[in-house]
JSON list of C-alpha atoms and ligand atoms in Angstrom, two decimals:
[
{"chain": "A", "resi": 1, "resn": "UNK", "atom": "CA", "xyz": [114.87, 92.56, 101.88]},
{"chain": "A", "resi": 2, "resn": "UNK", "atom": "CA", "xyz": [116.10, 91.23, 98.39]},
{"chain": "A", "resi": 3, "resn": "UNK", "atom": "CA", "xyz": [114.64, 88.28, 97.17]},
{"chain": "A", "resi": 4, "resn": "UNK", "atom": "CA", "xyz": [118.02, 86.66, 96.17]},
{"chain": "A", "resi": 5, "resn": "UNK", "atom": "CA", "xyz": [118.63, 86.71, 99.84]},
{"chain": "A", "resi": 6, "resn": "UNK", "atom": "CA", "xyz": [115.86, 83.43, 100.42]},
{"chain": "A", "resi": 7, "resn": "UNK", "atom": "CA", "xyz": [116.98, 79.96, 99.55]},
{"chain": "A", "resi": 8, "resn": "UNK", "atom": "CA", "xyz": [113.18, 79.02, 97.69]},
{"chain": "A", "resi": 9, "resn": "UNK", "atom": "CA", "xyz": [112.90, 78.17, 94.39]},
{"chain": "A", "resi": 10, "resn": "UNK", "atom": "CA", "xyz": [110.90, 79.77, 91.86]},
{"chain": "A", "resi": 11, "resn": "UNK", "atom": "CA", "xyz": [109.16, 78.66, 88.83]},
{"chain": "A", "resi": 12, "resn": "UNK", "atom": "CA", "xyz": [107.35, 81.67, 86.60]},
{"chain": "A", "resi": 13, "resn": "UNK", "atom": "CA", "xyz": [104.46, 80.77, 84.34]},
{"chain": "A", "resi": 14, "resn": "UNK", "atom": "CA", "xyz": [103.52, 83.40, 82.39]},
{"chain": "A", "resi": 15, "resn": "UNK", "atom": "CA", "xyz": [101.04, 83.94, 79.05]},
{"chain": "A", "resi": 16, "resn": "UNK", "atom": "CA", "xyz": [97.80, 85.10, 77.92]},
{"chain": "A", "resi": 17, "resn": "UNK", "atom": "CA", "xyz": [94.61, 83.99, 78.87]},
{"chain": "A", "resi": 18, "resn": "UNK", "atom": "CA", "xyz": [93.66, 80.41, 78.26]},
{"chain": "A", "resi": 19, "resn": "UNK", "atom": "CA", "xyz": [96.88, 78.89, 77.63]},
{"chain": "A", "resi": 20, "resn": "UNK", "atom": "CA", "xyz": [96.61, 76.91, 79.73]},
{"chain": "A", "resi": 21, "resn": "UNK", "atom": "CA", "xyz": [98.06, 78.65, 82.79]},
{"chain": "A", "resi": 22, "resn": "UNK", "atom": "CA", "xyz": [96.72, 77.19, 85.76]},
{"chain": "A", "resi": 23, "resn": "UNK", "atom": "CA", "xyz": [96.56, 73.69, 85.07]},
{"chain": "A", "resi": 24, "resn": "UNK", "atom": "CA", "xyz": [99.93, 73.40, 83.56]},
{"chain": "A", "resi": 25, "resn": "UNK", "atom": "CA", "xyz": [101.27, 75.26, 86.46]},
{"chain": "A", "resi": 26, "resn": "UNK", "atom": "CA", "xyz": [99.56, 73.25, 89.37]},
{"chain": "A", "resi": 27, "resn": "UNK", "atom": "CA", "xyz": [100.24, 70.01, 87.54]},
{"chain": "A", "resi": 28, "resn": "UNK", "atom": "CA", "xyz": [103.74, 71.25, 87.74]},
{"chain": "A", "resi": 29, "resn": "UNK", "atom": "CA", "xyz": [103.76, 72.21, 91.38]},
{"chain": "A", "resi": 30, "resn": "UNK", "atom": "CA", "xyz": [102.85, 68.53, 92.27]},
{"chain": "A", "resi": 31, "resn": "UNK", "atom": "CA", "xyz": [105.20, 67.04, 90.16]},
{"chain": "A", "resi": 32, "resn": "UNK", "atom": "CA", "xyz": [107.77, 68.64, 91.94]},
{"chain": "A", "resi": 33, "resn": "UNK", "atom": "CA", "xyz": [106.20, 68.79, 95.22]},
{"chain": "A", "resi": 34, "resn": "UNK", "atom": "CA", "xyz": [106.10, 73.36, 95.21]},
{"chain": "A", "resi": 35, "resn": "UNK", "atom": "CA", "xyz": [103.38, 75.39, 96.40]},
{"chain": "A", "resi": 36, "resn": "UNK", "atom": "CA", "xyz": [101.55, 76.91, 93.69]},
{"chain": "A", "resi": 37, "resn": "UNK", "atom": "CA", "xyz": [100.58, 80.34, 93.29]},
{"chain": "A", "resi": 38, "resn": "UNK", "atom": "CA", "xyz": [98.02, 81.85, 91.32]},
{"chain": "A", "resi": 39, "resn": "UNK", "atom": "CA", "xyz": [97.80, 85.82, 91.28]},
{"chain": "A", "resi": 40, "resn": "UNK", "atom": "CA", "xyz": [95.52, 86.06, 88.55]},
{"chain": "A", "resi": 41, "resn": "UNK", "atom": "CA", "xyz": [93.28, 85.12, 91.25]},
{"chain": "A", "resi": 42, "resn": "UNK", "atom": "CA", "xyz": [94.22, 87.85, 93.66]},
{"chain": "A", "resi": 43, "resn": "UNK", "atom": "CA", "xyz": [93.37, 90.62, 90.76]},
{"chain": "A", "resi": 44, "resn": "UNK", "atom": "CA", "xyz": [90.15, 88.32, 90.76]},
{"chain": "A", "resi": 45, "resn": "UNK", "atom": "CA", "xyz": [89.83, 88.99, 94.00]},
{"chain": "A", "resi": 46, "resn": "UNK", "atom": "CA", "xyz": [91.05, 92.70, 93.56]},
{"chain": "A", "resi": 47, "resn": "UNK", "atom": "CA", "xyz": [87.87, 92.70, 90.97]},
{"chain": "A", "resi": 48, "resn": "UNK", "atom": "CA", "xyz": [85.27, 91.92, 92.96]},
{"chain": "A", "resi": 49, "resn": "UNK", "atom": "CA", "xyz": [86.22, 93.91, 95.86]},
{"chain": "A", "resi": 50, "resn": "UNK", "atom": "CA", "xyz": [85.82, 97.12, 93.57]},
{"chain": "A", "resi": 51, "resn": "UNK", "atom": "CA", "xyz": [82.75, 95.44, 91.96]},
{"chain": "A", "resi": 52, "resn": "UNK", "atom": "CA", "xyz": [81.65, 95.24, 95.79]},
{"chain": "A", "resi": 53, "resn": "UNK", "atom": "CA", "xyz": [82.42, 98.87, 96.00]},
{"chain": "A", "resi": 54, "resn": "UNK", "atom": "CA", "xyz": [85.18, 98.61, 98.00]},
{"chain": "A", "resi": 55, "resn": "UNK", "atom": "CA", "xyz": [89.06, 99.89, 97.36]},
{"chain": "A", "resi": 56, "resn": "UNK", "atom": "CA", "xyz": [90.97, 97.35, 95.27]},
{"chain": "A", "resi": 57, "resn": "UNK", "atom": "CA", "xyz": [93.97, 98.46, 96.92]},
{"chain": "A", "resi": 58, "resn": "UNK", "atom": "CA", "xyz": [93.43, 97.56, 100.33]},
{"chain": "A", "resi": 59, "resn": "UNK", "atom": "CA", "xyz": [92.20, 94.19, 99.57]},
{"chain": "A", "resi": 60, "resn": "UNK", "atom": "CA", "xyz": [93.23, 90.94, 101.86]},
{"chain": "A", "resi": 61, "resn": "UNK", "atom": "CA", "xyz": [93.64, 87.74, 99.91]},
{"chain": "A", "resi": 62, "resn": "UNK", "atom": "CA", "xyz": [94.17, 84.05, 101.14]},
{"chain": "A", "resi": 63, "resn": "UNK", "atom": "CA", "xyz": [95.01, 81.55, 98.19]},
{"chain": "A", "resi": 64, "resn": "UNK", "atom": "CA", "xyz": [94.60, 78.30, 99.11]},
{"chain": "A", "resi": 65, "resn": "UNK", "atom": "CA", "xyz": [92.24, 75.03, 97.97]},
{"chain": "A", "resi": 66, "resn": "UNK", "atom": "CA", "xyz": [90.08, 78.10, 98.31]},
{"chain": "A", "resi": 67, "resn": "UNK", "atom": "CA", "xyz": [90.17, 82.13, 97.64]},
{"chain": "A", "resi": 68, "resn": "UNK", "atom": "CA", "xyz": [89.48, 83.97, 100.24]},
{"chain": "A", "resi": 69, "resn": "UNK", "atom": "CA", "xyz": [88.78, 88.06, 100.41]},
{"chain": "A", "resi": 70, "resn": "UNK", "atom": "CA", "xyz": [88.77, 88.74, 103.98]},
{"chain": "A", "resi": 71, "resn": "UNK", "atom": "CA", "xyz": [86.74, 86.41, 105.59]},
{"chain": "A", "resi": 72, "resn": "UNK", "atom": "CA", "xyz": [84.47, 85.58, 102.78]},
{"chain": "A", "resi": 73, "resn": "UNK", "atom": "CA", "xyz": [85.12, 82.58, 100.36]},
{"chain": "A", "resi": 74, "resn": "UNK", "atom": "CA", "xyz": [85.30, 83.85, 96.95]},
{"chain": "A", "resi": 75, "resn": "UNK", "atom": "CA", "xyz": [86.13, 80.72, 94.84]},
{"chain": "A", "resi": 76, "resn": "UNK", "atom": "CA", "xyz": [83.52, 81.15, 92.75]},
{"chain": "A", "resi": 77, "resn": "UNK", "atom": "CA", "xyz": [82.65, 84.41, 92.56]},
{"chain": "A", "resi": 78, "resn": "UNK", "atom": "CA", "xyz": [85.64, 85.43, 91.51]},
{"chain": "A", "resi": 79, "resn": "UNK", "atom": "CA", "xyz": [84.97, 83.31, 87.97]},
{"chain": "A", "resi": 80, "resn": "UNK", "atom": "CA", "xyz": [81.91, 85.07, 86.73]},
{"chain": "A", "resi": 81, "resn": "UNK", "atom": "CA", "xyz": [82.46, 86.72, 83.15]},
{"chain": "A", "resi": 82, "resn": "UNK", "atom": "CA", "xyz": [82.16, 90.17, 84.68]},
{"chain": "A", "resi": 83, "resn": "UNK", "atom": "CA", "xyz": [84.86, 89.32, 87.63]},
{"chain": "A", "resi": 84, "resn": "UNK", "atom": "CA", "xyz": [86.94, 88.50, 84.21]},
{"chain": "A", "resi": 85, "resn": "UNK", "atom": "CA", "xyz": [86.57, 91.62, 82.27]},
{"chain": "A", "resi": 86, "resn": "UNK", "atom": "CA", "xyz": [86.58, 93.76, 85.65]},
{"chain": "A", "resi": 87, "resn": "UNK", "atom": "CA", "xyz": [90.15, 91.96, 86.59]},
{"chain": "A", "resi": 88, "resn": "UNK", "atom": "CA", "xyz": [92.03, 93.15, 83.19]},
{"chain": "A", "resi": 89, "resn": "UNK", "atom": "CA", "xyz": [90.77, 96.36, 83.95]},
{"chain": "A", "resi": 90, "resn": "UNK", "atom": "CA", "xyz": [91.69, 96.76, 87.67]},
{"chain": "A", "resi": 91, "resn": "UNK", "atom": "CA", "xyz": [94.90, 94.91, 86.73]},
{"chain": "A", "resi": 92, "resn": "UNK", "atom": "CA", "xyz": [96.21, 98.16, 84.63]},
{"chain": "A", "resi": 93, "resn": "UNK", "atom": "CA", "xyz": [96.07, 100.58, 88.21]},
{"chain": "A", "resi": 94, "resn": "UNK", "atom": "CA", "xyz": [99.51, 100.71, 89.11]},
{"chain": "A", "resi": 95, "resn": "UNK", "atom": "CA", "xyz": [98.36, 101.25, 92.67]},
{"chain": "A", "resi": 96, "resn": "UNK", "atom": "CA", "xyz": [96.13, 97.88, 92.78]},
{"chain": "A", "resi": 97, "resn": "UNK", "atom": "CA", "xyz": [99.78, 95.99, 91.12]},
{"chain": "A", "resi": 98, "resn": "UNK", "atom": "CA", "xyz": [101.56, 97.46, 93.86]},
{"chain": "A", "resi": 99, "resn": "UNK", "atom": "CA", "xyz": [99.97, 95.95, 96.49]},
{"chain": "A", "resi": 100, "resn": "UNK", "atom": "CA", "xyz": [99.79, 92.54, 95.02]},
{"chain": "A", "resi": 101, "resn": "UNK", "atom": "CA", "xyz": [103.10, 92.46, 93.84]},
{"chain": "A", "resi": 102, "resn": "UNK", "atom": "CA", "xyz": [104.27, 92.82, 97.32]},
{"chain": "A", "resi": 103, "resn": "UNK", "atom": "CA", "xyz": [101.78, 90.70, 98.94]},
{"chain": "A", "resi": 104, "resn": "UNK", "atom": "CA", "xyz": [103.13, 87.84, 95.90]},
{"chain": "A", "resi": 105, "resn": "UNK", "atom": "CA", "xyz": [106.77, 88.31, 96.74]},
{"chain": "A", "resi": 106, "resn": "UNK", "atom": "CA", "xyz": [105.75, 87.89, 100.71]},
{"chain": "A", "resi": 107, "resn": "UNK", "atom": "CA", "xyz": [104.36, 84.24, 99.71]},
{"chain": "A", "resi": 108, "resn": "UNK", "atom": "CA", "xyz": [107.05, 83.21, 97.13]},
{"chain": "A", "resi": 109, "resn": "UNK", "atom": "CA", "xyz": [109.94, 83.89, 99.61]},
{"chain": "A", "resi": 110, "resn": "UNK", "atom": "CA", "xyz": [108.12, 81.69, 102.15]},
{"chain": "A", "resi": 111, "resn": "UNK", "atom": "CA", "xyz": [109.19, 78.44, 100.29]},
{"chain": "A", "resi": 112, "resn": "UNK", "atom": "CA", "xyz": [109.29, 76.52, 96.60]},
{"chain": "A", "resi": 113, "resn": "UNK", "atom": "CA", "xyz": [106.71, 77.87, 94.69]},
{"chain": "A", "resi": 114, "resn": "UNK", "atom": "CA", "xyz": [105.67, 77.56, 90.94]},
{"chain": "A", "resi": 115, "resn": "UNK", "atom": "CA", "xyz": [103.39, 80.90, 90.04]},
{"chain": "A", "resi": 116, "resn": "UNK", "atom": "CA", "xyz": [101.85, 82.03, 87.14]},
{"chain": "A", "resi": 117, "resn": "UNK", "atom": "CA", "xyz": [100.53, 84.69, 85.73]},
{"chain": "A", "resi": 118, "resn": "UNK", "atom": "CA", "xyz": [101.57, 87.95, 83.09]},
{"chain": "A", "resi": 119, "resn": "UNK", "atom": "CA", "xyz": [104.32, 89.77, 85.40]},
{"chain": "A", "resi": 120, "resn": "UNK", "atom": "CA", "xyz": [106.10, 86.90, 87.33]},
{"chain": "A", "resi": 121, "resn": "UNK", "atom": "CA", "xyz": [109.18, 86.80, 85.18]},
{"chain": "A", "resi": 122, "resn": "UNK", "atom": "CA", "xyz": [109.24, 90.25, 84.35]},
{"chain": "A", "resi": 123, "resn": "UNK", "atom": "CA", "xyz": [108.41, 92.56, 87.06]},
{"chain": "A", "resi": 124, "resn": "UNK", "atom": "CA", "xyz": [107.39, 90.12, 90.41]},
{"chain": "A", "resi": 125, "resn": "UNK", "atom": "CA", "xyz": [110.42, 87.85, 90.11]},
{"chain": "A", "resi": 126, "resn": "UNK", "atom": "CA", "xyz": [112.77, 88.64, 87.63]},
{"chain": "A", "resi": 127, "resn": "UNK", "atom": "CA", "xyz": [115.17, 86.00, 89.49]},
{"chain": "A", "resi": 128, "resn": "UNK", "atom": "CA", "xyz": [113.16, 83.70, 89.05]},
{"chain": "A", "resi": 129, "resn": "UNK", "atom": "CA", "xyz": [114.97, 80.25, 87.98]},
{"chain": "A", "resi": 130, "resn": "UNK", "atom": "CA", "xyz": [113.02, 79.65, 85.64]},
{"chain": "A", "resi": 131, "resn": "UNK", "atom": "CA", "xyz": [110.38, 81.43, 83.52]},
{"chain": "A", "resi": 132, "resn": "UNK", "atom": "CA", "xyz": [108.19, 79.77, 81.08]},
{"chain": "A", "resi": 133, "resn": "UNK", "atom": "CA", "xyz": [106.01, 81.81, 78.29]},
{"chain": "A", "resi": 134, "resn": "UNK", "atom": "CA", "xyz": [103.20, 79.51, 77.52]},
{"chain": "A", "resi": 135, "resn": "UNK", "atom": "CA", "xyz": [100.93, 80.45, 74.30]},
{"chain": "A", "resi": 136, "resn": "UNK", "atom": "CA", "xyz": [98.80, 78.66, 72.24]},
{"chain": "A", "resi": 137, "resn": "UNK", "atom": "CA", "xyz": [96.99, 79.97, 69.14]},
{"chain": "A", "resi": 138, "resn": "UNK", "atom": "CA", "xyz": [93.60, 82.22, 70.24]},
{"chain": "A", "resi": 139, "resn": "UNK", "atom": "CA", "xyz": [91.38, 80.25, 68.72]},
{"chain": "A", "resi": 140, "resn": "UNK", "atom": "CA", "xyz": [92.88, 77.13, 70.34]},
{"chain": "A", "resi": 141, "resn": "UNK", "atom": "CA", "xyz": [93.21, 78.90, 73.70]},
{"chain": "A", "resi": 142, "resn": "UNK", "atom": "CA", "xyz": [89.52, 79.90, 73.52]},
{"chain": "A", "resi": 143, "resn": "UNK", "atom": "CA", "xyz": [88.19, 76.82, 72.75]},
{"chain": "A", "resi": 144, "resn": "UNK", "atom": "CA", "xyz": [89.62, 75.00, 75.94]},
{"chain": "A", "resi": 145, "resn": "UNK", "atom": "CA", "xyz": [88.81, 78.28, 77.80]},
{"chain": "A", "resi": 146, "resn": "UNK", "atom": "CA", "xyz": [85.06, 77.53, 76.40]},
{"chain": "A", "resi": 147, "resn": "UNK", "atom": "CA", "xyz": [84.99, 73.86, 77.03]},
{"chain": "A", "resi": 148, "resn": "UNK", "atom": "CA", "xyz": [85.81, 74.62, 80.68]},
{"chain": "A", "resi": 149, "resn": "UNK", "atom": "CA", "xyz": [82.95, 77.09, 81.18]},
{"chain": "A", "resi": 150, "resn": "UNK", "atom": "CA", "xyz": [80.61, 75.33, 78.88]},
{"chain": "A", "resi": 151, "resn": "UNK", "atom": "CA", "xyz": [80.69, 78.39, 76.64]},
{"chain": "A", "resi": 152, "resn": "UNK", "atom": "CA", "xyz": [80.12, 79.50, 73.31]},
{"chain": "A", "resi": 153, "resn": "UNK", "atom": "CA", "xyz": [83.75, 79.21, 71.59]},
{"chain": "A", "resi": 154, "resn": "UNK", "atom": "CA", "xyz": [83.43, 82.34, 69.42]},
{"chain": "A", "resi": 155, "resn": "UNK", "atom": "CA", "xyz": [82.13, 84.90, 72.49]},
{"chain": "A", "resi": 156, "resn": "UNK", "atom": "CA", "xyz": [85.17, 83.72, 74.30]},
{"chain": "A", "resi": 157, "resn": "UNK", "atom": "CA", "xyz": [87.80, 84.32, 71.40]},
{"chain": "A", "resi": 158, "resn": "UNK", "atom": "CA", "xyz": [85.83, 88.13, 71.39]},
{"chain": "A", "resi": 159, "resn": "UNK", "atom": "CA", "xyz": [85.91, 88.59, 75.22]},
{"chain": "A", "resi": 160, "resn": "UNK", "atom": "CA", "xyz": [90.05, 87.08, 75.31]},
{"chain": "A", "resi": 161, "resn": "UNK", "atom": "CA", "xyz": [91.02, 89.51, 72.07]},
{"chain": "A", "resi": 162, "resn": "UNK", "atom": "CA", "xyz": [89.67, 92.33, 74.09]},
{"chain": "A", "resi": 163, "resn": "UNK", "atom": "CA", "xyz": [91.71, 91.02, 77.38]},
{"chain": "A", "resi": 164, "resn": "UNK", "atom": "CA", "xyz": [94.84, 89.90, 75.57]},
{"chain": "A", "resi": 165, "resn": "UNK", "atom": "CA", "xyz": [94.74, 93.63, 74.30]},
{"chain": "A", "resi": 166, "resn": "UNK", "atom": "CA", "xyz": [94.43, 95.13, 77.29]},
{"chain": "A", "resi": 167, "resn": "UNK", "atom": "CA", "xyz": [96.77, 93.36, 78.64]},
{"chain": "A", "resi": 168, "resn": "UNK", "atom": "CA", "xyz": [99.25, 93.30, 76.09]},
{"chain": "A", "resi": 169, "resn": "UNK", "atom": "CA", "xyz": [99.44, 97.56, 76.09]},
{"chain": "A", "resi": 170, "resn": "UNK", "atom": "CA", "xyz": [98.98, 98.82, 79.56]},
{"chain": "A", "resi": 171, "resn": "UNK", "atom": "CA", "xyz": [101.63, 100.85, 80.72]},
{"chain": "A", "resi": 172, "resn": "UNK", "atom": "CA", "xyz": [102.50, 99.03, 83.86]},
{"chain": "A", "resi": 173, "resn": "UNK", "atom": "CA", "xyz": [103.34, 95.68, 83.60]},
{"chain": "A", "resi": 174, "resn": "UNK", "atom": "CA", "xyz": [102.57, 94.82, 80.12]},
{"chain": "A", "resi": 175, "resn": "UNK", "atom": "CA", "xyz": [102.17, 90.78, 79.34]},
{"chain": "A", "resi": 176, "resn": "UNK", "atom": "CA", "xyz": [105.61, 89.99, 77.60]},
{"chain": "A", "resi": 177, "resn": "UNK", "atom": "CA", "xyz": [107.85, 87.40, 77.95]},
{"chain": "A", "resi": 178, "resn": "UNK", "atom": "CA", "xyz": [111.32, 88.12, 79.75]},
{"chain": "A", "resi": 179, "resn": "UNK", "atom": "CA", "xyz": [113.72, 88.25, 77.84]},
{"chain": "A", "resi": 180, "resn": "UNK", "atom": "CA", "xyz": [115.09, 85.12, 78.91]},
{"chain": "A", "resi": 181, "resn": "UNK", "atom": "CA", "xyz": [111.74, 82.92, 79.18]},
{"chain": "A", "resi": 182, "resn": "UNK", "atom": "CA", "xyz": [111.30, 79.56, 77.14]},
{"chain": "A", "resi": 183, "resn": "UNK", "atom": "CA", "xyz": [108.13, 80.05, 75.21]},
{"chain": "A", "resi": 184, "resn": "UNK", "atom": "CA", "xyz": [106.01, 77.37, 75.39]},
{"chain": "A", "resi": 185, "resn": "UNK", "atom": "CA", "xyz": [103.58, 76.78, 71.97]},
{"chain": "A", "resi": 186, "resn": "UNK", "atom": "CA", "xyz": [101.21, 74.55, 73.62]},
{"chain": "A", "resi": 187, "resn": "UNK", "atom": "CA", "xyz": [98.94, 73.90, 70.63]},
{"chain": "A", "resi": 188, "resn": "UNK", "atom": "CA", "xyz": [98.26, 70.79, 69.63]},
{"chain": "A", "resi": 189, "resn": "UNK", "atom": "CA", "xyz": [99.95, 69.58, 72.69]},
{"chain": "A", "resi": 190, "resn": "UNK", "atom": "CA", "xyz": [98.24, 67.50, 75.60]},
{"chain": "A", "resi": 191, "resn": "UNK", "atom": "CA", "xyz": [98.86, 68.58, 79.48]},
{"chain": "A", "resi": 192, "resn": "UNK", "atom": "CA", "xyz": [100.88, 66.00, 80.21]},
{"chain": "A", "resi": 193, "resn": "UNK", "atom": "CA", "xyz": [103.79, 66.70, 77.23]},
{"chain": "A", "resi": 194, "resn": "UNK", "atom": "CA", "xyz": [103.32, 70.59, 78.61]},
{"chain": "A", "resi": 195, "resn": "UNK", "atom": "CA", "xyz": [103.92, 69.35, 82.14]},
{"chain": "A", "resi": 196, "resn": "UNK", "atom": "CA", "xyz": [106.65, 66.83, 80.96]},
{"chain": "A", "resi": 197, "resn": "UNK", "atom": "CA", "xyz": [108.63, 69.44, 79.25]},
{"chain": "A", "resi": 198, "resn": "UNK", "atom": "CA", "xyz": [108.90, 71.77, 82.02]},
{"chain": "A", "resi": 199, "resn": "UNK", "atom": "CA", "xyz": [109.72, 69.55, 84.52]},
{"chain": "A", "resi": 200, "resn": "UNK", "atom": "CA", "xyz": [112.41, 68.62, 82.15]},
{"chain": "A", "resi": 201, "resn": "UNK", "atom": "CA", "xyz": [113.56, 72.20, 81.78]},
{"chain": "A", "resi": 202, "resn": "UNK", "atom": "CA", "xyz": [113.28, 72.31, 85.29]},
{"chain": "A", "resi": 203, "resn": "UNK", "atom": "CA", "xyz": [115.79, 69.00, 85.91]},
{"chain": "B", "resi": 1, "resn": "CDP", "atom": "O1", "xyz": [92.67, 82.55, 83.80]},
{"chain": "B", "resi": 1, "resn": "CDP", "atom": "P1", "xyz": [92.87, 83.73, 82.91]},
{"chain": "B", "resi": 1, "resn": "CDP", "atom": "O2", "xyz": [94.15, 83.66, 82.17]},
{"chain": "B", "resi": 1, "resn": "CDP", "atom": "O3", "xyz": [91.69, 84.02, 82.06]},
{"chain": "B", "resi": 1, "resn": "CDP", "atom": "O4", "xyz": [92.96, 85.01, 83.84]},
{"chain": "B", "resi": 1, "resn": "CDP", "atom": "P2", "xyz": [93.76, 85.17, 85.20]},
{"chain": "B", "resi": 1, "resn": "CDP", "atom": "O5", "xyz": [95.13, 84.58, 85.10]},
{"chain": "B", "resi": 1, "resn": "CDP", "atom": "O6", "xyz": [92.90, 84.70, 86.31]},
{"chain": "B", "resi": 1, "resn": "CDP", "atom": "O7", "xyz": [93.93, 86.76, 85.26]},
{"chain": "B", "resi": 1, "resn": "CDP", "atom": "C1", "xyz": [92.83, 87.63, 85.18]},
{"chain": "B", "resi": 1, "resn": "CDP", "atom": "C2", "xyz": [93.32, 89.00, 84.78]},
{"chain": "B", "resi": 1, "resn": "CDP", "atom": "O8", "xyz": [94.20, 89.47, 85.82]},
{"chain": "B", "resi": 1, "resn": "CDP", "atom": "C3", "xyz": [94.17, 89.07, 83.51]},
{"chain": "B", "resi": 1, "resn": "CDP", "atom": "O9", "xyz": [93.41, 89.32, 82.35]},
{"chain": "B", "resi": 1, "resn": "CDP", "atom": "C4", "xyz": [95.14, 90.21, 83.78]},
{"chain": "B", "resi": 1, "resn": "CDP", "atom": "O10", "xyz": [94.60, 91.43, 83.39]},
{"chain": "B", "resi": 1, "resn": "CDP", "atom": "C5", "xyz": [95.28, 90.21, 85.29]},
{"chain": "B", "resi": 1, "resn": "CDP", "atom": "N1", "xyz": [96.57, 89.67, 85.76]},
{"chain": "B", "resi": 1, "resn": "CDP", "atom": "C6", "xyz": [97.67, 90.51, 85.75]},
{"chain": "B", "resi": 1, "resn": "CDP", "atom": "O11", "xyz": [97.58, 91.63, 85.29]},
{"chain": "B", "resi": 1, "resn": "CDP", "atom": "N2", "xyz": [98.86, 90.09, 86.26]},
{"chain": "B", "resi": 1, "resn": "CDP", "atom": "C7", "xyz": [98.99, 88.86, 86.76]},
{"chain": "B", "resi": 1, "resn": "CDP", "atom": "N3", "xyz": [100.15, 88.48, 87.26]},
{"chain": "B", "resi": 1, "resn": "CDP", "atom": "C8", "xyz": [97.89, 87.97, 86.74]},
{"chain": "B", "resi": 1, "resn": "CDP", "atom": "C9", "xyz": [96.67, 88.39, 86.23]}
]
């Protein structure tokens, strides 16, 4: 079934690692009164399943106020350091994308939604009506990412150069914006401008 065919709305949020993503998105998602999806957190999810030993490819995710794989709530679990690194890896099989491509484009044709991620804009909803890039400089995007995990700033920036990379040159996928995204410099700008502004694109 095309995607075109379903009257929701869709917001993309795409960009590397600690820009900012998630909050900007949610706070966005509120604003306008969307459901807000997160698929970062189903390769997360994806992660840990093949950290469990189990096939990434055949994984069943909830997203919700909490993550679910299967039965088992995986909220936290899925934000360890080597859930992290494990997710940019499992994030390059085309076979593990596949799934949760489709599994995305299920939930985003259910109703309004504002999702974020690397792919949204270019490969999961290229329709979308609007796609934000968000970026920020590393080093700023690495110091927020540290503050939030109560981390040492300069073995983040290390560990996000290595993901941005790997993100950034996969084969399937890549993190890019579309070639009709607003990119969003958030440095040096507080949530509330970044929400403000998209909202306003948005309106
Ligand atoms: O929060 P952070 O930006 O650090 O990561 P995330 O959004 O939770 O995504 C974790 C990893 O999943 C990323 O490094 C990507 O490799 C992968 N990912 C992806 O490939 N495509 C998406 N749409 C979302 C995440």
């Amino acid at each position: 079934m095309e995607l075109s065919s379903f009257p929701a709305m869709l917001i993309a949020i795409d960009g590397p690692a600690g820009a900012g993503k998630s909050t900007v998105a949610r706070a966005v998602a509120r604003a306008l009164g969307f459901e807000f999806l997160d698929s970062g957190a189903m390769y997360r999810a994806a992660a840990l399943a093949a950290l469990r030993g189990d096939d990434p490819t055949r994984v069943r995710v909830t997203l919700g106020e909490r993550v679910l794989l299967g039965d088992d709530d995986v909220t936290d679990a899925i934000r360890t350091p080597e859930v992290t690194e494990m997710a940019s890896k499992v994030a390059a099989d085309p076979a593990v994308r596949e799934a949760l491509v489709e599994l995305q484009r299920r939930l985003i044709a259910e109703g309004d939604h504002v999702a974020e991620g690397r792919d949204i804009g270019t490969v999961v909803a290229p329709g979308a009506e609007l796609k934000v890039f968000l970026t920020a400089s590393p080093e700023e995007r690495a110091r927020r990412r540290a503050a939030q995990l109560g981390a040492d700033p300069e073995a983040i920036l290390v560990e996000q150069s290595i993901r941005d990379e790997r993100d950034r040159m996969r084969e399937h996928s890549p993190l890019k914006p579309a070639p009709d995204a607003v990119e969003l410099d958030t440095t040096g700008l507080t949530l509330d401008e970044v929400v403000d502004r998209i909202v306003g694109l948005v309106r």
